[in-house]
mmCIF file of C-alpha atoms in Angstrom:
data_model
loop_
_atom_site.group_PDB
_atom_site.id
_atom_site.type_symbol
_atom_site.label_atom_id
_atom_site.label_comp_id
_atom_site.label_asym_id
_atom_site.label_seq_id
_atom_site.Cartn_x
_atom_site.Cartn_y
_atom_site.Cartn_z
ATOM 1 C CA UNK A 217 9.372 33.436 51.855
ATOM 2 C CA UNK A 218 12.649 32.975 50.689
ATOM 3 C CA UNK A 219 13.049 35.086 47.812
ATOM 4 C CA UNK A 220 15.917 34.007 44.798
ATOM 5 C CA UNK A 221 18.250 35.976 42.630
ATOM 6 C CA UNK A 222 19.937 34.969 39.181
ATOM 7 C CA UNK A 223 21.095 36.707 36.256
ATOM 8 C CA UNK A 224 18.526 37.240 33.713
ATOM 9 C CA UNK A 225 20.844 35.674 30.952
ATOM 10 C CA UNK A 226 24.212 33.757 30.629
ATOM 11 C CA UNK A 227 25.773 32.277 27.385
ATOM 12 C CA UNK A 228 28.214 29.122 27.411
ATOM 13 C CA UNK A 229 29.820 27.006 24.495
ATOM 14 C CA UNK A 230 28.438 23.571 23.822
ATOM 15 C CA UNK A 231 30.890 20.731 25.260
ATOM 16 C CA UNK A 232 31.442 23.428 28.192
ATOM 17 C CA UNK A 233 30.393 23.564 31.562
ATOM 18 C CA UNK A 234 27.485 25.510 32.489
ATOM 19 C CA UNK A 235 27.711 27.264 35.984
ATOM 20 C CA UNK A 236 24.528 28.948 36.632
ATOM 21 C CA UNK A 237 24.192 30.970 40.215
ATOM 22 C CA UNK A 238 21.409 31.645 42.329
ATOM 23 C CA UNK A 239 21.439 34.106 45.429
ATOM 24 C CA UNK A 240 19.050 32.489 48.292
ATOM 25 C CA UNK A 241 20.211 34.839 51.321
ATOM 26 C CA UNK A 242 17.712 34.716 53.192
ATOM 27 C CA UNK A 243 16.579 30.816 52.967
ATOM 28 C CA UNK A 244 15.577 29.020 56.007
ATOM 29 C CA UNK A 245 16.590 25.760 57.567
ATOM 30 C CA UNK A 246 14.007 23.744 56.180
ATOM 31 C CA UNK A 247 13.795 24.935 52.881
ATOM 32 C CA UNK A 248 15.155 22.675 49.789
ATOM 33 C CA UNK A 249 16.984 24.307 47.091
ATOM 34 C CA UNK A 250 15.322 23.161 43.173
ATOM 35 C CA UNK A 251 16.236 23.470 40.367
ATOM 36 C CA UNK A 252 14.167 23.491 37.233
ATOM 37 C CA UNK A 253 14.212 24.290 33.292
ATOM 38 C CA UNK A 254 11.936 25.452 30.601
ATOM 39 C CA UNK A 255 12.934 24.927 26.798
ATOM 40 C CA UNK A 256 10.767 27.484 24.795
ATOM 41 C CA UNK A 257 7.303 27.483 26.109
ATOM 42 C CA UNK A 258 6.818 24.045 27.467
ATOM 43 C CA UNK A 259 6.456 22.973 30.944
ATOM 44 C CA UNK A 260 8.874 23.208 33.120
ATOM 45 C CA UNK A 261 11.305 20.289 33.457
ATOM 46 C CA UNK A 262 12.490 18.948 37.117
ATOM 47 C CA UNK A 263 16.343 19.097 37.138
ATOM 48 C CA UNK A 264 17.688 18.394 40.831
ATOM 49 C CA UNK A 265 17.250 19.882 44.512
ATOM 50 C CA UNK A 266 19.051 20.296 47.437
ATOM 51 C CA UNK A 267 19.005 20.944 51.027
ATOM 52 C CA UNK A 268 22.715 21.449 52.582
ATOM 53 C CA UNK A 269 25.060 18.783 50.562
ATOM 54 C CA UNK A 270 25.458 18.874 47.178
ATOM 55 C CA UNK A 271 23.596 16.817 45.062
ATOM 56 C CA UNK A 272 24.818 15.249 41.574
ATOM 57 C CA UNK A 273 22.401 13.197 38.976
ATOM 58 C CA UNK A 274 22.286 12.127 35.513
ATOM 59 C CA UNK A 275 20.894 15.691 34.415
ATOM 60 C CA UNK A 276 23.467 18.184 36.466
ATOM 61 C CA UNK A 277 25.247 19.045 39.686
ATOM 62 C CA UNK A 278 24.058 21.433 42.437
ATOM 63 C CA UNK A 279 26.521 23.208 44.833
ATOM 64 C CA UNK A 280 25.233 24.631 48.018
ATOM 65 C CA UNK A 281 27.349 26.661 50.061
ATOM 66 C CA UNK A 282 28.028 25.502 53.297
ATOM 67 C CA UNK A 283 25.998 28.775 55.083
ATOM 68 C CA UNK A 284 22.907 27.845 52.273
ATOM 69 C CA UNK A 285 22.839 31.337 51.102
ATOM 70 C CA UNK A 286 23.561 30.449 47.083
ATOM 71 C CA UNK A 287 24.011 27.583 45.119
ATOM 72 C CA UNK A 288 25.179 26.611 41.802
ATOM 73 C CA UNK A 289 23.697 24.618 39.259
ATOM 74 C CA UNK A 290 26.184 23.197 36.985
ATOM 75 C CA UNK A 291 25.796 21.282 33.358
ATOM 76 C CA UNK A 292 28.901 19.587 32.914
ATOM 77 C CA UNK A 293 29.277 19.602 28.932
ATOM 78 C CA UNK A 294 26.145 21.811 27.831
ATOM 79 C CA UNK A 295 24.617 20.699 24.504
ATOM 80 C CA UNK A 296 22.549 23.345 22.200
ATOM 81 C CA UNK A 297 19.517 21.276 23.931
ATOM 82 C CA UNK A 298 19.953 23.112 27.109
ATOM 83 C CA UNK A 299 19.626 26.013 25.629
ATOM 84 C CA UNK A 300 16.471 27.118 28.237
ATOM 85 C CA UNK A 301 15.304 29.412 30.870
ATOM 86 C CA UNK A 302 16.611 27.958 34.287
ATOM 87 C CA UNK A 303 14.554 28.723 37.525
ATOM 88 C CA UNK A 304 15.925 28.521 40.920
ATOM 89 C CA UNK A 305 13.302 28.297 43.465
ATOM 90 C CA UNK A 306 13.228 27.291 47.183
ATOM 91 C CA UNK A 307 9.987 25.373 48.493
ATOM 92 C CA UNK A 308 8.318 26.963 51.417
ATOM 93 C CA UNK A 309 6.523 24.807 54.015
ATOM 94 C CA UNK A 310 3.958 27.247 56.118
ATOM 95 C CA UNK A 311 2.823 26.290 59.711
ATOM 96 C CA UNK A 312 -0.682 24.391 58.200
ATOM 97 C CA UNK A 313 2.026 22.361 56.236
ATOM 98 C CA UNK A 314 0.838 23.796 52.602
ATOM 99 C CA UNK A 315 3.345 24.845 50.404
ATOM 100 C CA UNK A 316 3.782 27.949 48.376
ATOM 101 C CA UNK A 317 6.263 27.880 45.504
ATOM 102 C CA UNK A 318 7.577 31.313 43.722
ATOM 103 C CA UNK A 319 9.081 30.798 40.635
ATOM 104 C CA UNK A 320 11.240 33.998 39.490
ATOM 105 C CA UNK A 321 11.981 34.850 35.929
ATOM 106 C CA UNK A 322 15.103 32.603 35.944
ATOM 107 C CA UNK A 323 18.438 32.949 34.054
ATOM 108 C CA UNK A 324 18.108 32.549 30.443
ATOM 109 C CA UNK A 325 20.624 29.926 29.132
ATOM 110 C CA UNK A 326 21.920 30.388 25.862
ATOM 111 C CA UNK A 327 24.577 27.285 24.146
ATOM 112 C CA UNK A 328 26.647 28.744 21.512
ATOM 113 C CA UNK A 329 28.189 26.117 18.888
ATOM 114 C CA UNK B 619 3.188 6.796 31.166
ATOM 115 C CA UNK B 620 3.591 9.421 34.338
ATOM 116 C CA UNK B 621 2.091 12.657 33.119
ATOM 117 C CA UNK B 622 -0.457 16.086 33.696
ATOM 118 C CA UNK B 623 -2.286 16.523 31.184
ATOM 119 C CA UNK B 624 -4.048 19.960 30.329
ATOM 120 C CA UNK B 625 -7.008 20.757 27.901
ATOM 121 C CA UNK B 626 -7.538 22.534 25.755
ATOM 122 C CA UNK B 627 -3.766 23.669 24.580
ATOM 123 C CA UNK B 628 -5.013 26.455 22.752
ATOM 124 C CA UNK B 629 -8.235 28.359 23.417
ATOM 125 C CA UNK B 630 -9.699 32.147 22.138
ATOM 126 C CA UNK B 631 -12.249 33.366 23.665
ATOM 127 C CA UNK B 632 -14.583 36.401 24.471
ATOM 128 C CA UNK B 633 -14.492 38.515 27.447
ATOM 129 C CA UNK B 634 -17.031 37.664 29.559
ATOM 130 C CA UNK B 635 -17.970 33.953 28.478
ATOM 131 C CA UNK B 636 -17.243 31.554 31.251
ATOM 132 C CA UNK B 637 -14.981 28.474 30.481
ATOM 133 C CA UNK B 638 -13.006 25.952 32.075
ATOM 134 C CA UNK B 639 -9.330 24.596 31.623
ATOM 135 C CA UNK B 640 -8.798 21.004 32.709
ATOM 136 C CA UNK B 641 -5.770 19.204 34.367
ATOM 137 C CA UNK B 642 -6.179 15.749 35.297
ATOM 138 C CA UNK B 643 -2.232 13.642 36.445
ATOM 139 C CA UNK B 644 -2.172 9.888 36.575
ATOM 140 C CA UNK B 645 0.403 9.915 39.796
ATOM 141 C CA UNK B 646 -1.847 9.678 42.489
ATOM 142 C CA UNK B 647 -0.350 12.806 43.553
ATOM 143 C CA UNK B 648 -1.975 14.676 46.662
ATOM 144 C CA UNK B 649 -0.589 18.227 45.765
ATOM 145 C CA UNK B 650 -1.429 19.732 42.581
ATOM 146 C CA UNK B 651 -1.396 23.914 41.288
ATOM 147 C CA UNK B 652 -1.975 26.307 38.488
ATOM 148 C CA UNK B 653 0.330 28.526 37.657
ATOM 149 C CA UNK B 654 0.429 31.433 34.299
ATOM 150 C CA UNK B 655 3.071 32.592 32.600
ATOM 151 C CA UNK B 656 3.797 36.300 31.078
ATOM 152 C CA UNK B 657 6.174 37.615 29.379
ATOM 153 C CA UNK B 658 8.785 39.304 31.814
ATOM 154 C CA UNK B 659 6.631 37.905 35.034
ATOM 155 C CA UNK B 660 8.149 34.920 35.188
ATOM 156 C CA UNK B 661 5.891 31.716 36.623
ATOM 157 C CA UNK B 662 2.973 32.850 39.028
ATOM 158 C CA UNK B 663 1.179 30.782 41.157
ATOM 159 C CA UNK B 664 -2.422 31.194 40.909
ATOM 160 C CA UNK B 665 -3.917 28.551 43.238
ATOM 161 C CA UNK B 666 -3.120 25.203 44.942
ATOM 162 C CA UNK B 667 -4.689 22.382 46.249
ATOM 163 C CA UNK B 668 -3.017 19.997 49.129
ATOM 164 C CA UNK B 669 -5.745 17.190 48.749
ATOM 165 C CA UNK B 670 -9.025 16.900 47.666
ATOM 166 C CA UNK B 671 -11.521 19.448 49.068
ATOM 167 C CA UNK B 672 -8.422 21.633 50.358
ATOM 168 C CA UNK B 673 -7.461 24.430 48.187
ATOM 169 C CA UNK B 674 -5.672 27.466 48.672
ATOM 170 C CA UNK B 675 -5.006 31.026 46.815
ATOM 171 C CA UNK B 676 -1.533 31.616 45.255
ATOM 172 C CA UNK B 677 0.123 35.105 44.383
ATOM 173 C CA UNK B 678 -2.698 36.072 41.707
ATOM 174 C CA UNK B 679 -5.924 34.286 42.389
ATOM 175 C CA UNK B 680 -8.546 36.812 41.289
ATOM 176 C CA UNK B 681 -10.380 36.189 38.710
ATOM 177 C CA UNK B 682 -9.777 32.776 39.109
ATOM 178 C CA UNK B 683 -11.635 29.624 40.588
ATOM 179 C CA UNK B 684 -10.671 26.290 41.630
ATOM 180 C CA UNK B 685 -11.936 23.325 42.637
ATOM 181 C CA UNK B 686 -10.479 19.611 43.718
ATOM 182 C CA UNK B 687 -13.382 17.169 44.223
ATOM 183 C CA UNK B 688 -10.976 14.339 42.528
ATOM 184 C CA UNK B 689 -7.413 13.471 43.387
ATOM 185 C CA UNK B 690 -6.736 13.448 40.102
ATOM 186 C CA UNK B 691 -8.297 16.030 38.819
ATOM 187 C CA UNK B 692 -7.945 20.280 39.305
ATOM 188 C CA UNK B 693 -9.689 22.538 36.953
ATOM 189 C CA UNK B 694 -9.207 25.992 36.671
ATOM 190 C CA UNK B 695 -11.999 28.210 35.863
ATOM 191 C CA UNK B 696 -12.658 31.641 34.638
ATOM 192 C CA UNK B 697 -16.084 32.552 35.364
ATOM 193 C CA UNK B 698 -15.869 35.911 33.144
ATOM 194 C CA UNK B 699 -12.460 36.085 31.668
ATOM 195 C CA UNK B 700 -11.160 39.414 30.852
ATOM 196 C CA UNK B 701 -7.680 40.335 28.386
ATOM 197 C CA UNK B 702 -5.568 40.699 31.191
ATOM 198 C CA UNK B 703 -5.629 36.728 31.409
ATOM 199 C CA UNK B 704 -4.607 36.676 28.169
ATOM 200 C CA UNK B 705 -1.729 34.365 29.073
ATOM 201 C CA UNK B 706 0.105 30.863 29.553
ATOM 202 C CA UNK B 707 -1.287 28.376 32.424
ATOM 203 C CA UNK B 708 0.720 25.105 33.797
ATOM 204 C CA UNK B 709 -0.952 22.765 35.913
ATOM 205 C CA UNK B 710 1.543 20.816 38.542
ATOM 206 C CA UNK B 711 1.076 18.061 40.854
ATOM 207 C CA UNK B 712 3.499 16.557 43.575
ATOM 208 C CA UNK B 713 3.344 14.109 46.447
ATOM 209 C CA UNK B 714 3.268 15.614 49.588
ATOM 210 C CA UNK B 715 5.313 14.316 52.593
ATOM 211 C CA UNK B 716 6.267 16.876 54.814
ATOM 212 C CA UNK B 717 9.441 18.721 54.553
ATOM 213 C CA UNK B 718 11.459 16.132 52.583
ATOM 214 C CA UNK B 719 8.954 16.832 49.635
ATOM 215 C CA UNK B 720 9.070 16.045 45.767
ATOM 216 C CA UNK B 721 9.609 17.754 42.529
ATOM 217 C CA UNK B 722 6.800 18.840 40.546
ATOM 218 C CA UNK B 723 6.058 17.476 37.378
ATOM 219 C CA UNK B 724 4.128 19.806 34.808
ATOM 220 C CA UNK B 725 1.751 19.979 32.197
ATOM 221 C CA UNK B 726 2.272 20.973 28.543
ATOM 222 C CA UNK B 727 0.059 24.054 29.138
ATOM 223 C CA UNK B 728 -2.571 25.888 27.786
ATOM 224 C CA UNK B 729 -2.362 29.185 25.759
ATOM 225 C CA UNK B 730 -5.136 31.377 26.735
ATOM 226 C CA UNK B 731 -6.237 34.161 24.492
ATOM 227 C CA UNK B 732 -9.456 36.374 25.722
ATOM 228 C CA UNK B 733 -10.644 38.938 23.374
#
């Protein structure tokens, strides 16, 4: 499995952009890059994935490097709501074509006003 | 409305007595999983299911049981629940098309409390 890396925590100003990192070294050619959010304890909310270009919709921007080893997930004017814990996961498709999904303990988003 | 729903949200209970936590989605999705949540641990798959009668173990399926007889429906159930499940569970479900496959979409969850 691929395994992901981000910083447990990162602070930003509301109105600025939000660039939050993930470290996917050793992801595979098949393998899709998501992003997803959890505000407090509820479930987690689908943001946006990738696979090799990046990817822009209403909710954010993600930026995959050209060799697919890390990506960035980027809020473009972060609002006290997005204060939440941000999980960077990549989906794993095994040979019986089930998939296995490993969430990490995510980077902890914090919106100052 | 799209959703997963989960019940009960809140539950305490006793070790030992058996009990069940539903998760029923109104997608039609074929792929659907439990997952708990503790403190530090970040999001832990427990068990998933790619269709009915097809289920599979996660990364911490013991103590745990499953079954999909339902597309729509995947409950999770403790047969004798002990404090170390003390914890948060999320049910998920997806569609399931090969590689280029979907975001999951997930239930409010359930906080689980054994005594």
């Amino acid at each position: 499995d691929a395994k992901t890396t981000q910083p447990p925590s990162m602070d930003c100003a509301e109105g600025r952009a939000a660039n939050l990192p993930c470290n996917h070294s050793t992801i595979s050619g098949n393998e899709y890059v998501y992003w997803y959010r959890q505000i407090h304890s509820q479930g987690p909310q689908y943001i946006i994935h990738g696979l090799k270009n990046n990817e822009t919709n209403e909710m954010a921007s993600l930026i995959i490097t050209e060799d697919r080893k890390s990506s960035t997930l980027i809020l473009p004017h972060a609002t006290l709501r997005d204060t939440a814990v941000y999980y960077c996961i990549v989906r794993l498709m095994n040979s019986g074509g089930y998939q296995k999904v490993t969430f990490g303990t995510g980077t902890k988003l914090q919106v100052i006003p | 409305e799209a959703q997963v729903t989960q019940n009960p949200r809140y539950l305490i209970t006793v070790t030992g007595k058996k009990l069940t936590v539903t998760c029923s989605q109104n997608m039609n999705h074929e792929y659907m999983s439990w997952y708990r949540q503790d403190p530090g641990l970040g999001l832990r798959q427990i068990y998933y299911s790619m269709n009915v009668e097809v289920t599979d173990k996660g990364d911490v399926p013991e103590g745990y049981k499953v079954s999909r007889k339902e597309k729509r429906n995947f409950p999770l159930i403790l047969e004798s629940p002990s404090p170390n499940q003390t914890s948060l569970y999320f049910c998920a479900s997806s569609y399931q098309r090969g590689t280029s496959d979907l975001p999951q979409y997930f239930g409010p969850g359930t906080r689980l409390t054994v005594l």
